[in-house]
Short mmCIF file of C-alpha atoms and ligand atoms in Angstrom, two decimals:
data_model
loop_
_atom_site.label_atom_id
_atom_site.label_comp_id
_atom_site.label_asym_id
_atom_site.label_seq_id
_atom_site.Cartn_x
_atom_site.Cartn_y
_atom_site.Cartn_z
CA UNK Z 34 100.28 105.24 113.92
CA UNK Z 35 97.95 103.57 111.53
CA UNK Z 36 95.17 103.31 113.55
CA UNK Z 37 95.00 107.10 113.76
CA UNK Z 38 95.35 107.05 110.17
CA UNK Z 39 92.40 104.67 109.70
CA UNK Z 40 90.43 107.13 112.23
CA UNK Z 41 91.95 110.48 110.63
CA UNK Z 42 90.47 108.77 106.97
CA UNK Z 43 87.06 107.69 109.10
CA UNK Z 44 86.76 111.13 110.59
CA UNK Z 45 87.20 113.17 107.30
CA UNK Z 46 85.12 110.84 105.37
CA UNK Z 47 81.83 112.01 107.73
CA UNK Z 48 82.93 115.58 107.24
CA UNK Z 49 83.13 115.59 103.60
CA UNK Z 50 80.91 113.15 102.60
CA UNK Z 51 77.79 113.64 105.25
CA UNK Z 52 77.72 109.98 106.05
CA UNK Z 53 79.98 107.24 107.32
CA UNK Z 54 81.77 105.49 104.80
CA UNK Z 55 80.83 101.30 104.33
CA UNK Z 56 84.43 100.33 104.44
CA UNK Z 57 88.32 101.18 104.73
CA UNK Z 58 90.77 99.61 102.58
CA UNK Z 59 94.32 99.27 103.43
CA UNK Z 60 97.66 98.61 101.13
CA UNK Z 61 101.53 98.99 102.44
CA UNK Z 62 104.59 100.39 101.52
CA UNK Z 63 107.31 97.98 100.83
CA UNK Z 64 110.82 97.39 102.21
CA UNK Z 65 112.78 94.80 100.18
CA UNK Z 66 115.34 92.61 101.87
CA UNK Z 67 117.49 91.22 99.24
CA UNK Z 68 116.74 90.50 94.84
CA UNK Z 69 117.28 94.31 93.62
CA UNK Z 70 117.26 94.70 89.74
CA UNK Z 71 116.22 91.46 89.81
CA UNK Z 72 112.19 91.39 88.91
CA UNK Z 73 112.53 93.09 85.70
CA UNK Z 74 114.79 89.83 84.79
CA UNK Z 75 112.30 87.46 85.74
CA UNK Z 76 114.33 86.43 88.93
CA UNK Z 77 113.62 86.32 92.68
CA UNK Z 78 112.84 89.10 94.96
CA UNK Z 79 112.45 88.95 98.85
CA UNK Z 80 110.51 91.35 99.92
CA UNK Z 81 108.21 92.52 102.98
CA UNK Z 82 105.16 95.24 103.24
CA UNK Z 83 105.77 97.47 106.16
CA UNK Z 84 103.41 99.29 108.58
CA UNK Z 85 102.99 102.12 106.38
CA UNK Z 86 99.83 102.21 104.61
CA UNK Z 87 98.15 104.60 102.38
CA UNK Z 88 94.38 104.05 103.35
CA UNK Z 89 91.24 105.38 101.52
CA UNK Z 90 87.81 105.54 104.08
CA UNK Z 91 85.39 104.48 101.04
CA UNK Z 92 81.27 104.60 100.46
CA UNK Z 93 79.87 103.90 97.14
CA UNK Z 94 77.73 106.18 94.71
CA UNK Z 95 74.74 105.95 92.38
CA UNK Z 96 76.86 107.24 89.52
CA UNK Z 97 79.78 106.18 88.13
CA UNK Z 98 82.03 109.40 89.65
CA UNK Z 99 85.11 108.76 91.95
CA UNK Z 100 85.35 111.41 93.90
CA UNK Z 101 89.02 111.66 96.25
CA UNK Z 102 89.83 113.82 98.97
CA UNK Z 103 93.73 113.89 99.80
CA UNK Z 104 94.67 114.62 103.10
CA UNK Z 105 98.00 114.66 102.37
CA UNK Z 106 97.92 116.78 99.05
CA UNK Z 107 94.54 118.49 100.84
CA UNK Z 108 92.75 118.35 97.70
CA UNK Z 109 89.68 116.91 96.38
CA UNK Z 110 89.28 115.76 92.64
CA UNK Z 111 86.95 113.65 90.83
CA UNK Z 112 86.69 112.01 87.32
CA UNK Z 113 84.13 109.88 85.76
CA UNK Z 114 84.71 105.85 84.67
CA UNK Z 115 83.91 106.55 81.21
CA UNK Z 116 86.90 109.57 80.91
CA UNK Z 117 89.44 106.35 82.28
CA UNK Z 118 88.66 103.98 79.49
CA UNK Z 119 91.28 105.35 77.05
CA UNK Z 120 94.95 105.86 77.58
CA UNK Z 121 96.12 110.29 78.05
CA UNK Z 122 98.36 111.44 74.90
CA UNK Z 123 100.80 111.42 77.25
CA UNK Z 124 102.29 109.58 80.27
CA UNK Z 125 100.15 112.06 83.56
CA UNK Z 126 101.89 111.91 87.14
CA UNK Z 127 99.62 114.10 89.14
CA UNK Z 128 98.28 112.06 92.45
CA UNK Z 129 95.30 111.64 90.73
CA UNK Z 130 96.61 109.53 88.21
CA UNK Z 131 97.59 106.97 90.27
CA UNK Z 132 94.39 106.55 90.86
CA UNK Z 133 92.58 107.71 87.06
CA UNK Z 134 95.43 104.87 86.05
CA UNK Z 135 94.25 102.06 88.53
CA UNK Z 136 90.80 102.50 87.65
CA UNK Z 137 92.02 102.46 83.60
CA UNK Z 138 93.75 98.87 84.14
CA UNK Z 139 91.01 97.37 86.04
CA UNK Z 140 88.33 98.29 83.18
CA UNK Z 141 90.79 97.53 80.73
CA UNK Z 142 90.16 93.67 81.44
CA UNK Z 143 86.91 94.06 81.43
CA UNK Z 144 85.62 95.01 84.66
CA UNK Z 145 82.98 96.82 85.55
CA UNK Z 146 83.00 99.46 87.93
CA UNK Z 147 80.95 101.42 90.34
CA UNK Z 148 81.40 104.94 91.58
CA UNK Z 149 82.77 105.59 94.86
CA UNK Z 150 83.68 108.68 97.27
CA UNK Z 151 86.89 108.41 99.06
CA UNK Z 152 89.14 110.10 101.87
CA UNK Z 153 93.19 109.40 101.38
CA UNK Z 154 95.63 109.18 103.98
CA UNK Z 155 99.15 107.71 104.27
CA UNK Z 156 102.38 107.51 106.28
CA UNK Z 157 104.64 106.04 103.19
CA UNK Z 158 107.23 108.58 102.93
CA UNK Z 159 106.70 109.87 98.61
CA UNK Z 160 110.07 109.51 96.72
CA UNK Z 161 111.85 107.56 99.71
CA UNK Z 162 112.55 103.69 97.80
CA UNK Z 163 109.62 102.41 99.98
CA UNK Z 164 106.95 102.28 97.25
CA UNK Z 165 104.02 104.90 97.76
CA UNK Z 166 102.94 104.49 94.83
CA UNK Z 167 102.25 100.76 94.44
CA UNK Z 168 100.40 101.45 97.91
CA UNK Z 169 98.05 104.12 96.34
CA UNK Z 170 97.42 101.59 93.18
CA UNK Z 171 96.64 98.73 95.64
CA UNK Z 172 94.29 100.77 97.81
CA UNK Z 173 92.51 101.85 94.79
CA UNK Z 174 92.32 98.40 93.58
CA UNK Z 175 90.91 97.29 97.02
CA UNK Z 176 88.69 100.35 97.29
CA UNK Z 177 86.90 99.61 93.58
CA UNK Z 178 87.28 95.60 93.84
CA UNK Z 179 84.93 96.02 96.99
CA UNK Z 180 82.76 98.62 95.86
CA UNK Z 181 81.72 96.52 92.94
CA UNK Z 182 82.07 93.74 95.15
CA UNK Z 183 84.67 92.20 92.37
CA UNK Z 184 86.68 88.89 93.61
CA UNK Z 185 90.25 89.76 94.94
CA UNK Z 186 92.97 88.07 92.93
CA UNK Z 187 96.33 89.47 94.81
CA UNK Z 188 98.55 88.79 92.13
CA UNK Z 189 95.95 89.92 88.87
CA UNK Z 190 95.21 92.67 90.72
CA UNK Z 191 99.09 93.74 91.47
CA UNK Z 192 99.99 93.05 87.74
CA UNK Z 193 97.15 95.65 87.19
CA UNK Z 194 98.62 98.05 89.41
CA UNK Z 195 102.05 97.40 87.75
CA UNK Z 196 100.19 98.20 84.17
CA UNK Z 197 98.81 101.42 85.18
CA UNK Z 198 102.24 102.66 86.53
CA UNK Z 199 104.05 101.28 83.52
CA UNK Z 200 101.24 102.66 80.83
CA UNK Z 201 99.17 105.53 82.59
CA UNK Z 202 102.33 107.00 84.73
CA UNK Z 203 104.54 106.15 82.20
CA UNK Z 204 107.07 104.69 85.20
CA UNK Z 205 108.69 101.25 83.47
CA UNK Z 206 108.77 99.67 86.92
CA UNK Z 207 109.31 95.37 87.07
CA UNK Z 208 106.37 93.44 89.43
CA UNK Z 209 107.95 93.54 93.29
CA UNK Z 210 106.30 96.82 94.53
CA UNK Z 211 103.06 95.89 93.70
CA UNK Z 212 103.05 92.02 94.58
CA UNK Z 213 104.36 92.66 98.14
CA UNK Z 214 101.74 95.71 98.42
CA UNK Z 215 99.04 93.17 97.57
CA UNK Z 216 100.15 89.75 99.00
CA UNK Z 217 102.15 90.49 101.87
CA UNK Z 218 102.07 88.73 105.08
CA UNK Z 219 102.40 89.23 108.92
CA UNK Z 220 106.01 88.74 110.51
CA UNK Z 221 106.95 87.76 107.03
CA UNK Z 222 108.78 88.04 103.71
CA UNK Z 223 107.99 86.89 100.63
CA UNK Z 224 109.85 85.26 98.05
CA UNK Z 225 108.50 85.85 94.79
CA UNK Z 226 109.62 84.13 91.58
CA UNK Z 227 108.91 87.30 89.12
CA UNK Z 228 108.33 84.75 86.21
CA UNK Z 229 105.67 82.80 87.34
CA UNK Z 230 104.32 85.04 90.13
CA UNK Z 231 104.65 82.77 92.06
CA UNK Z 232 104.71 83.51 95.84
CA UNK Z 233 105.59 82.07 99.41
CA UNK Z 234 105.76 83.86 102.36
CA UNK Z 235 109.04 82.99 104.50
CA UNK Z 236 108.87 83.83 108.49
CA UNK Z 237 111.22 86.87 109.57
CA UNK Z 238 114.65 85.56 111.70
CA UNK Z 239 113.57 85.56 115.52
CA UNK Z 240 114.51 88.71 117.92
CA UNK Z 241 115.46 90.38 114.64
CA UNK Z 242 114.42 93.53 113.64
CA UNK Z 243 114.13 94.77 110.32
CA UNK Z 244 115.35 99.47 110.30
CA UNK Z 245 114.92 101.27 107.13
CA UNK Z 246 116.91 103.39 106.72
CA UNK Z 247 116.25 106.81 104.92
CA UNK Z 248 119.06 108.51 104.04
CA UNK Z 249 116.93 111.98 102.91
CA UNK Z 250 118.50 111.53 99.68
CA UNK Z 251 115.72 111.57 97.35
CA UNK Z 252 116.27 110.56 92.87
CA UNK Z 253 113.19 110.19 90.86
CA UNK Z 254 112.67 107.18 89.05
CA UNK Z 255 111.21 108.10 85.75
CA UNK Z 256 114.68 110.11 84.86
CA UNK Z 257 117.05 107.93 86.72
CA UNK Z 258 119.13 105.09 85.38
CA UNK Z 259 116.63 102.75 85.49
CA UNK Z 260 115.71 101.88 81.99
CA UNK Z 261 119.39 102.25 81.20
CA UNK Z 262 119.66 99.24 83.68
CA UNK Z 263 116.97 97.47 82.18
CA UNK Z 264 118.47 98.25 78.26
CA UNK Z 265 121.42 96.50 79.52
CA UNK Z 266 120.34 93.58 81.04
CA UNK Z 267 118.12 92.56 77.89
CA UNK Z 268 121.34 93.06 75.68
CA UNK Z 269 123.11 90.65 78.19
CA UNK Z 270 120.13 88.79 77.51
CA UNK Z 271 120.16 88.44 74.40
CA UNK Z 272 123.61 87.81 73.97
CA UNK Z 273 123.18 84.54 75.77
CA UNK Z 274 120.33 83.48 73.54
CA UNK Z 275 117.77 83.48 76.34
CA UNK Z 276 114.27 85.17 77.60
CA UNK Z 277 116.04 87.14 80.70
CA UNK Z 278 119.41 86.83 82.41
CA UNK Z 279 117.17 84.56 84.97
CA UNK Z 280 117.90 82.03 82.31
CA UNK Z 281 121.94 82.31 82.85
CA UNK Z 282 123.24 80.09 85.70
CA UNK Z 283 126.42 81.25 87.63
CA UNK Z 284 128.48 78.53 85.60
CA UNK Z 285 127.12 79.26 82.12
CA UNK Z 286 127.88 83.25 83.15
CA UNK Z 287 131.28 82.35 84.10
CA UNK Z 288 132.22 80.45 80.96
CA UNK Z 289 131.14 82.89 78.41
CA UNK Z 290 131.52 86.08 80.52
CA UNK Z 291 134.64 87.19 78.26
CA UNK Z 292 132.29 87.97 75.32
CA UNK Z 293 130.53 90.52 77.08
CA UNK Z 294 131.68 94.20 77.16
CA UNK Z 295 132.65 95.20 80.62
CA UNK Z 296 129.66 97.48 81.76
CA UNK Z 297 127.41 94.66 80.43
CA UNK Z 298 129.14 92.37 81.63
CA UNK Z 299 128.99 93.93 85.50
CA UNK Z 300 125.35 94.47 85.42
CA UNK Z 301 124.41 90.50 83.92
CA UNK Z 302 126.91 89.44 87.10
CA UNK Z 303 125.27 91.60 89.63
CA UNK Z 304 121.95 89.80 88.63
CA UNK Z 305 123.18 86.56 87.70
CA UNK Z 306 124.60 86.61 91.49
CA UNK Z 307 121.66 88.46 93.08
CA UNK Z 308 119.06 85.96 92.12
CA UNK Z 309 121.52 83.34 93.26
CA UNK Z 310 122.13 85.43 96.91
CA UNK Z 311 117.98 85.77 96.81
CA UNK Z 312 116.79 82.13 97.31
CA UNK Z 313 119.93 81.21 99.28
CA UNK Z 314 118.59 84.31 102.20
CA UNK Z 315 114.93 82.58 101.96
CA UNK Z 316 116.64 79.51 102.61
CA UNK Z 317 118.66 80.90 105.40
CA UNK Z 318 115.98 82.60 106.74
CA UNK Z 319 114.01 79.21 106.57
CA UNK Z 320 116.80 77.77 108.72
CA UNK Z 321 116.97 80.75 111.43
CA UNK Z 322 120.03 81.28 110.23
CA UNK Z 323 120.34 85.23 110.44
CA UNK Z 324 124.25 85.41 110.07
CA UNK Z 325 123.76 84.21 107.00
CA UNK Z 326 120.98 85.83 105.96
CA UNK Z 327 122.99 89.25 107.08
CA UNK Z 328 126.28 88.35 105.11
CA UNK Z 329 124.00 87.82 102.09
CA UNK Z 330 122.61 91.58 102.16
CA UNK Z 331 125.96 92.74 102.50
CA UNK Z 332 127.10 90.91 99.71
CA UNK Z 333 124.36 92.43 97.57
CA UNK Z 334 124.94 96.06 98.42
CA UNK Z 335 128.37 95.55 97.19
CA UNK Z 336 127.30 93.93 93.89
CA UNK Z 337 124.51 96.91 93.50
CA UNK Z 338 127.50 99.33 94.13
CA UNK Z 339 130.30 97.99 91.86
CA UNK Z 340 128.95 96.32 89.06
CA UNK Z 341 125.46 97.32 88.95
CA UNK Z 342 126.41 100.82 89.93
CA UNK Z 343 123.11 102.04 91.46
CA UNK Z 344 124.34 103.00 94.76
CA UNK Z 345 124.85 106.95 95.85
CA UNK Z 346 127.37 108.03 98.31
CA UNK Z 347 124.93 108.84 100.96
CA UNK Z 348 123.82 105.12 100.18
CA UNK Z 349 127.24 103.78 101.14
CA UNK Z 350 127.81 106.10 103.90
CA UNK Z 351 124.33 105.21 105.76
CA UNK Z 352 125.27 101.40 105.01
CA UNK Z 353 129.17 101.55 105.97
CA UNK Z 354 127.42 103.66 109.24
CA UNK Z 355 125.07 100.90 109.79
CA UNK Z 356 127.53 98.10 109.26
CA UNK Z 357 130.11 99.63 111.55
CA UNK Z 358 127.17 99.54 114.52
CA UNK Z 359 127.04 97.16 117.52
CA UNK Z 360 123.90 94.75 116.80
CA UNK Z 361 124.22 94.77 112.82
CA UNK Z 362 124.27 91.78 110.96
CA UNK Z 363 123.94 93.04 107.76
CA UNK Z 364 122.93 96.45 105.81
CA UNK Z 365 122.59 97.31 101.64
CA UNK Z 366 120.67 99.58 100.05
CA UNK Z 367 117.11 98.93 98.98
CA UNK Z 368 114.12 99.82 96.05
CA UNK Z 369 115.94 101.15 93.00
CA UNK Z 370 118.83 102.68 94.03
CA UNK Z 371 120.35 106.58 93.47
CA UNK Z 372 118.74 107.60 97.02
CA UNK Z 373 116.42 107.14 99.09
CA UNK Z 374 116.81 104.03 101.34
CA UNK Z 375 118.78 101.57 102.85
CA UNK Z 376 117.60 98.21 105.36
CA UNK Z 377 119.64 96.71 107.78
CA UNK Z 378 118.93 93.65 110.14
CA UNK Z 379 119.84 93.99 113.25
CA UNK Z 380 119.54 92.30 116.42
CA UNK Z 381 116.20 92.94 118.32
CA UNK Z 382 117.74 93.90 121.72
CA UNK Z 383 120.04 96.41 120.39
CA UNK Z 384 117.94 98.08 117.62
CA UNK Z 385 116.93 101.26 119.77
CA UNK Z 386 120.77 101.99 120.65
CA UNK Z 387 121.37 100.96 116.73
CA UNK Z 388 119.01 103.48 115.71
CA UNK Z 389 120.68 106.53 117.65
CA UNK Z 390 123.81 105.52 116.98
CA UNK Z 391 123.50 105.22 113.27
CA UNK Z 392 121.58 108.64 113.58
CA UNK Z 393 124.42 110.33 114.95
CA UNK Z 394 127.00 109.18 112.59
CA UNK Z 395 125.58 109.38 109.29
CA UNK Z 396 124.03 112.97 109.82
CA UNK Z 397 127.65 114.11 111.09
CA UNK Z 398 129.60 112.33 108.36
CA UNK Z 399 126.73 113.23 105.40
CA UNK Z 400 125.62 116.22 106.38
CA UNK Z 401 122.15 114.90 105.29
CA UNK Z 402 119.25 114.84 108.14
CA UNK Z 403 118.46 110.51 108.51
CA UNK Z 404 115.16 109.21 109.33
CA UNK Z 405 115.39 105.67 110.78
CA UNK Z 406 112.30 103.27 111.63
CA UNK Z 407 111.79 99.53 113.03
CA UNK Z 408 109.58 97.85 110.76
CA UNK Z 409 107.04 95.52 111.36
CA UNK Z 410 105.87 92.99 108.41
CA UNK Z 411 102.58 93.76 107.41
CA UNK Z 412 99.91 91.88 105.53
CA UNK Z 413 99.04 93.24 102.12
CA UNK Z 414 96.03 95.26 101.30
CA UNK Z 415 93.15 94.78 102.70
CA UNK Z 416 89.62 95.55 103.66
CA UNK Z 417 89.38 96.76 107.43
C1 GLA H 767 111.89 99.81 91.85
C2 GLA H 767 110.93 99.13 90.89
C3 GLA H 767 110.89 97.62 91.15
C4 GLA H 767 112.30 97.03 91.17
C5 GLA H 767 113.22 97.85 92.06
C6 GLA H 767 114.66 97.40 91.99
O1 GLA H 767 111.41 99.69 93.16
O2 GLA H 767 109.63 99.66 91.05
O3 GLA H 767 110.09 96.99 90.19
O4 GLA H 767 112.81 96.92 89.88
O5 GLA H 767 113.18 99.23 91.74
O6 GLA H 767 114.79 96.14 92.54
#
């Protein structure tokens, strides 16, 4: 699959452009195994990039134009690094601003940039929960870092990506998406302490296999309950006198839980207990301990549900279809929440007959048409 994208970017690249390009960057989508809600509260996250890429075939300019062509949108635009060095009036969301954004937050600290023609291509399904968009920011990053041959700092350059989504897009998303896109490794996960950036990669169980699963429920972002979420969790936070709930510890929560209202009081548990779930998975996944590791994901989708409330019902039906299928050893939804995707681990021998399975039953008890894939953990972006 992603070597014909690489060639499909090559390819177009010579057509529209005349000449080879110098180089292909790379950057994956992400799947995230367990810490949801959790980055924006300076906790622990756990997740992995997948092999789904978004990747931009990329030769540099004498001026200081870059020039895109989308496959995928089929449509070529271009804008200049000087028009990029102010914020737009208002939060823009075309495709292009992804990349108008990127460009924005790298010369925003000072860098300076070179022009560069490029050919897009991706497989990471848009609006799905498995981060396009911190793909196309990564591969931009990539794409301009090596065109003005500019040192590659993963995490400076994913807190960059982060800033234009948050500023240029206007999206108020925490750190995960882009960290994984930009420092993920092969056959593992990563824990990442969100406070300190802090990273280390932690191997994937053996003859386990990771299936996203899509439930072709799709709820945007920007309008969802996101910020709500966030709102809440900083009044929690505040409440308890401290930076973000990552400063509560299960016993502190459960002695002064009482003064909290009952909504806020549900969302500070679901993270309080998420970031505790999140370290005790990289530790059971340190000690090939996939039971474990399967009850803790389980554990988590029922937190997200009930007291975070960011589940859907095609959510719980694709996770109570998963859970309820020979091989499964544990399944809860993934990315924000609302729609979108679930993961499940499930053992390696039985994943094909999983997949079917699980096919079967959701689409007949949903009604909704599932897409599920074995994923593969990916390194993060890179230079091909
Ligand atoms: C989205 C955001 C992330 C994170 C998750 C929830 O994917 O982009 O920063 O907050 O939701 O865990």
């Amino acid at each position: 699959m992603t070597i014909s994208l690489a060639s499909q970017a090559t390819d177009a690249f010579g057509q529209v452009f005349k000449v080879a390009p110098t180089a292909l960057v790379r950057a994956p989508g992400r799947v995230n195994l367990i810490g949801e809600h959790t980055d924006y509260n300076d906790g622990f996250v756990l997740p992995m990039a997948i092999d789904r890429a978004v990747w931009i075939a990329i030769g540099p300019r004498a001026d200081d134009t870059i020039r895109v062509s989308s496959l995928d949108y089929e449509m070529t635009e271009e804008f200049t690094l000087a028009s990029v060095r102010e914020l737009p009036s208002q939060p823009a969301t075309q495709w292009l601003d992804y990349i108008r954004g990127t460009a924005w937050s790298l010369q925003l600290d000072g860098l300076s940039l070179q022009g560069w023609n490029g050919v897009m291509v991706g497989d990471v399904p848009i609006g799905a929960g498995l981060s396009s968009s911190a793909a196309v920011e990564l591969a931009v990053a990539r794409a301009c870092a090596h065109i003005a041959a500019l040192d590659w700092d993963a995490a400076q350059m994913a807190v960059r990506g982060q800033r234009a989504e948050n500023r240029w897009v206007g999206v108020n998303c925490g750190i995960m998406d882009q960290m994984i896109s930009a420092a993920g490794g092969v056959d593992h996960a990563l824990l990442l302490d969100c406070r300190s950036l802090e990273g280390e990669l932690v191997p994937l169980p053996q003859a386990t296999s990771i299936v996203v699963l899509d439930t072709g429920t799709r709820r945007g972002l920007v309008d969802s309950a996101y910020n709500e979420r966030r709102e809440q969790c900083e009044i929690a936070a505040t409440h308890f006198g401290v930076k973000a709930l990552r400063d509560v510890s299960l016993t502190s929560f459960a002695q002064r839980q009482d003064e909290l209202d009952e909504v806020t009081r549900a969302r500070a548990r679901h993270v309080i207990s998420e970031i505790e779930r999140t370290t005790q998975a990289a530790k059971a996944m340190r000690a090939g301990d996939r039971a474990l590791l399967g009850q803790l994901m389980d554990d988590s989708h029922v937190s997200l549900r009930d007291d975070f409330e960011v589940s859907s019902e095609a959510l719980d039906t694709i996770v109570d279809c998963a859970r309820g299928t020979d091989g499964c050893l544990g399944a809860r939804m993934t990315g924000a929440g609302f729609g979108g995707c679930a993961v499940a681990l499930v053992d390696s021998e039985k994943a094909p007959a999983f997949c079917t399975k699980v096919e079967a039953l959701y689409r007949s008890r949903s009604g909704h048409e599932p897409q599920l894939y074995v994923c593969a953990a990916t390194a993060g972006a890179s230079v091909e």
